[in-house]
Short mmCIF file of C-alpha atoms (C1' of nucleotides) in Angstrom, two decimals:
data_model
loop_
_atom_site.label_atom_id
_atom_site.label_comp_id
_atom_site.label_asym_id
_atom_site.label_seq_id
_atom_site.Cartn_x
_atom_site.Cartn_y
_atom_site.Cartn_z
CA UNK A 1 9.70 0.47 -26.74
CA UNK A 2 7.52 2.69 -24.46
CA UNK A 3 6.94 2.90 -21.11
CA UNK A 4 4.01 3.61 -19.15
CA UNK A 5 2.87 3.61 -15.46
CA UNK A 6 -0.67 1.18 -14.30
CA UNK A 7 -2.39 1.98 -11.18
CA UNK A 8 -4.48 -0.24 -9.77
CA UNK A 9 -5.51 -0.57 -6.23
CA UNK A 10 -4.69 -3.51 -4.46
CA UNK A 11 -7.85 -4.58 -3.08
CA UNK A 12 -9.33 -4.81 -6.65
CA UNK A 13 -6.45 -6.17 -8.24
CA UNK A 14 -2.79 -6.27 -6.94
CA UNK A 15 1.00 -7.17 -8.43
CA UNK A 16 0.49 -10.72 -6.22
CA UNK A 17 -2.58 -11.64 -7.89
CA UNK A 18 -0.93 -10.66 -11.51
CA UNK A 19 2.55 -13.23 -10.36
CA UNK A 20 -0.56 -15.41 -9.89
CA UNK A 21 -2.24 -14.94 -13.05
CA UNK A 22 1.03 -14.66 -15.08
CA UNK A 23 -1.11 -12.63 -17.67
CA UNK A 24 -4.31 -10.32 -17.20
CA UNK A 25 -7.10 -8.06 -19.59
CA UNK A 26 -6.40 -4.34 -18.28
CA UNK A 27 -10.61 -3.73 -18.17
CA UNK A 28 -12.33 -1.33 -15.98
CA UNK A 29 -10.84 2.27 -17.39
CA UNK A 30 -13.32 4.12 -18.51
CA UNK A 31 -11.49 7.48 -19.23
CA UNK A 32 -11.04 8.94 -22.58
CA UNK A 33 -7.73 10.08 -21.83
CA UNK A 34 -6.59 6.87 -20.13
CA UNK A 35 -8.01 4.93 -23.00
CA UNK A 36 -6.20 6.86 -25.85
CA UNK A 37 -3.15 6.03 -23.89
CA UNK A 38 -4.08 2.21 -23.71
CA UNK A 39 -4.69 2.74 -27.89
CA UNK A 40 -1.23 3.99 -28.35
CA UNK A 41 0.63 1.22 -26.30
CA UNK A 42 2.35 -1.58 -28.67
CA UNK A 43 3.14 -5.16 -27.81
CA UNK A 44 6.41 -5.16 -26.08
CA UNK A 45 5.77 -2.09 -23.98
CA UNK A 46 7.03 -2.16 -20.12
CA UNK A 47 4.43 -0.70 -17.49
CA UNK A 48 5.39 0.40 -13.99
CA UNK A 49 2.58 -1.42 -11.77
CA UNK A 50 1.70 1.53 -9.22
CA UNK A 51 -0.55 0.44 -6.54
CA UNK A 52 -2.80 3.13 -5.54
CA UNK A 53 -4.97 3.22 -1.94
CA UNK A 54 -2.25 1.35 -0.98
CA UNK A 55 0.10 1.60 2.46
CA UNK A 56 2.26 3.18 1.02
CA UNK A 57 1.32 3.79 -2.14
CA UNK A 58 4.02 3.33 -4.99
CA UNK A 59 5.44 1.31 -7.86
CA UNK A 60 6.05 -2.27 -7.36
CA UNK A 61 6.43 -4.06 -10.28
CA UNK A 62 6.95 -4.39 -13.70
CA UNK A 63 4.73 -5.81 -16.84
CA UNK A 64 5.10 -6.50 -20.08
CA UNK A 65 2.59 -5.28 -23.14
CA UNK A 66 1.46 -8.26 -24.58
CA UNK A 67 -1.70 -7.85 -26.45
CA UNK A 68 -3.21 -4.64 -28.13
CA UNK A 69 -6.42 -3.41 -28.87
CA UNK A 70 -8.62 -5.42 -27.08
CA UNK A 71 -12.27 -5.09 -26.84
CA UNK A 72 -13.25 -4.72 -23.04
CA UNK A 73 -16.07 -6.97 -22.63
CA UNK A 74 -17.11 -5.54 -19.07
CA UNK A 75 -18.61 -2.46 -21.31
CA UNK A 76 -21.56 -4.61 -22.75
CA UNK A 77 -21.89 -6.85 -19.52
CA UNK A 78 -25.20 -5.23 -17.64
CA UNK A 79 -24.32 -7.17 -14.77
CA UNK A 80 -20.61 -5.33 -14.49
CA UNK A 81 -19.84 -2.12 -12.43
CA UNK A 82 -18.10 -1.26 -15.63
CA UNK A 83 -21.11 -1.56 -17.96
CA UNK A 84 -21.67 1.38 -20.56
CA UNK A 85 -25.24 1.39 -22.40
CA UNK A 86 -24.13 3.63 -24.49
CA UNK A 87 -21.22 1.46 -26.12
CA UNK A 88 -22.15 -0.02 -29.64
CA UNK A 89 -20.77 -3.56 -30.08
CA UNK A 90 -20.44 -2.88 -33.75
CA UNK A 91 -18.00 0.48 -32.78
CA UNK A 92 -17.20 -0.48 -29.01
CA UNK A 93 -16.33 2.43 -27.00
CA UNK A 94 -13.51 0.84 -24.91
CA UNK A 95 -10.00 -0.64 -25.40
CA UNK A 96 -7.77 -1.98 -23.55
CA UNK A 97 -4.86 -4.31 -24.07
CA UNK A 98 -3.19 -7.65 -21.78
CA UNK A 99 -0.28 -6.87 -19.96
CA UNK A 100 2.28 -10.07 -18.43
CA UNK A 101 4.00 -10.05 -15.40
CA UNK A 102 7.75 -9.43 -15.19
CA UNK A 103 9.05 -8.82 -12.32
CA UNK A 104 7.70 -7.74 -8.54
CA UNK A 105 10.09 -4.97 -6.87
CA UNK A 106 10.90 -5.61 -3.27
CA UNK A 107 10.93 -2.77 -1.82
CA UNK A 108 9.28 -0.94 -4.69
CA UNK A 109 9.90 2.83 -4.81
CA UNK A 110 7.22 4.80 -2.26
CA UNK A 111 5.14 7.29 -3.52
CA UNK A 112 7.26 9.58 -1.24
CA UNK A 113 10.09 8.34 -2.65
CA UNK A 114 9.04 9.36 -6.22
CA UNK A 115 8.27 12.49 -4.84
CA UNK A 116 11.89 13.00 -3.43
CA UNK A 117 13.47 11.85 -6.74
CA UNK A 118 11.59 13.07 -9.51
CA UNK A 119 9.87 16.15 -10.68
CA UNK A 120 5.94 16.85 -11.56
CA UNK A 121 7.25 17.39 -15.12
CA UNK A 122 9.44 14.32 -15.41
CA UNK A 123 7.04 11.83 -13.94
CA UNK A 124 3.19 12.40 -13.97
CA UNK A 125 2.44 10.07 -11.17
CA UNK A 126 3.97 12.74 -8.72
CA UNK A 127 1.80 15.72 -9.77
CA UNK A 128 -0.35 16.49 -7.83
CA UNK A 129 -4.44 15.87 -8.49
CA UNK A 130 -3.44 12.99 -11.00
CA UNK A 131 -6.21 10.89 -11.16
CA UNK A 132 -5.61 9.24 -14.36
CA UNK A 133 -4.88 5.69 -14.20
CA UNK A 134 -2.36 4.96 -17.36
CA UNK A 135 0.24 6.88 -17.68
CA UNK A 136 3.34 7.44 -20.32
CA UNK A 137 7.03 7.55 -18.64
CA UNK A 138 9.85 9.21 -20.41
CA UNK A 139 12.57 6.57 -21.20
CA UNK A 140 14.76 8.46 -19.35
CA UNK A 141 12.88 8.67 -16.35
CA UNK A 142 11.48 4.79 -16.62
CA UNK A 143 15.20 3.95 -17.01
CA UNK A 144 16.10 6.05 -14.13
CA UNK A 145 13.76 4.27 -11.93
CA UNK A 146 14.56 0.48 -13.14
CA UNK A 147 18.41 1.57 -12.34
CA UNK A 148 17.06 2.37 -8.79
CA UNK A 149 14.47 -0.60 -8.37
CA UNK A 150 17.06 -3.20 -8.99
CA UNK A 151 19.39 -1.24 -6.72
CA UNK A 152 22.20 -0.73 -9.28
"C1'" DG B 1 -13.56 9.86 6.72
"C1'" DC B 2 -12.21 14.15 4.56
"C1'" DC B 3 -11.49 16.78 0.76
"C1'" DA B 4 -8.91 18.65 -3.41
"C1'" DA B 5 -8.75 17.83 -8.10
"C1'" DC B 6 -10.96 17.08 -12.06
"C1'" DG B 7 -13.96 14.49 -15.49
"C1'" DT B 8 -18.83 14.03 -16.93
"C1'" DT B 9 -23.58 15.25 -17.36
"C1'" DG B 10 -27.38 17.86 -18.53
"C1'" DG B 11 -30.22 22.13 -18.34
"C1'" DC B 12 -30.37 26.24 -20.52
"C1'" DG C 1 -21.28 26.37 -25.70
"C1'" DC C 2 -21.47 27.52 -20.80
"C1'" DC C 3 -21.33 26.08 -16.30
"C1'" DA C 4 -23.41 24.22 -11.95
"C1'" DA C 5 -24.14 19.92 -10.01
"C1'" DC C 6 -22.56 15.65 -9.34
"C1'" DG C 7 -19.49 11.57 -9.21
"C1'" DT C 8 -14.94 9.55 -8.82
"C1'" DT C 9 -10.10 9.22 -7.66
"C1'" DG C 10 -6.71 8.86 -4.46
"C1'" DG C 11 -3.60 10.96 -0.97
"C1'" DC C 12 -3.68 11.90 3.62
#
DNA sequence: GCCAACGTTGGC
DNA sequence: GCCAACGTTGGC
């Protein structure tokens, strides 16, 4: 099993609304490097759900891989934000996969927090001028940070 | 709202 | 292939 950390920003799409949904289509990331992450996730995968633009900012829940390579279909919708002409339908451009709730932490782990705990190296969420928005996390370190989040 | 970081685009 | 211009992300 791998791990690997989500951002999303909570005015687009937030951990309540995926306890609400139960299940969602990760759609919208349109960055190679993001994407080849996305390819190498496997069904059974755990993701940190980091909220980004978010007071504070930080991890706050936990989802499950449940589906893999998934077409996006906002890439050949002309009417999406997320729309990209240049995407063949017979080779699309853009995967993506379905990730499941788990579990919502209350209180998460800040930003800061993450910052305190764990090193630029160990987690990539904490380096500074990350902009990517899928992430791997060391066992290790994901295990680390599940110890702390359920306050063992 | 500002701005640093960094990915993408396109002219050459 | 270089690199300036531009766009986006995301913390603050």
């Amino acid at each position: 099993m791998n791990y690997w950390l989500l951002k999303s920003e909570p005015s687009v799409y937030s951990i309540e609304d995926l306890k609400r949904d139960r299940k969602t289509l990760w759609d919208g990331v349109r960055n190679y490097q993001a994407r080849n992450f996305l390819q190498a996730m496997t069904i059974g995968d755990r993701a940190f759900f980091y909220h980004s633009n978010a007071k504070p900012p930080g991890i706050v829940g936990l989802v499950e891989i449940t589906q893999t390579n998934q077409i996006d279909p906002t890439q050949f919708d002309p009417s999406h934000k997320y729309y990209d002409p240049q995407s063949n339908p017979q080779k699309p451009r853009w995967q993506t996969v379905e990730v499941s709730f788990l579990e919502q932490f209350t209180p998460g782990l800040t930003l800061d927090q993450l910052k305190d705990r764990y090193s630029p190296e160990e987690l990539l969420v904490v380096r500074k001028g990350n902009r990517l928005s899928v992430l791997p996390v060391p066992e290790p370190i994901a295990l680390r940070m599940l110890r702390e989040l359920r306050g063992a």
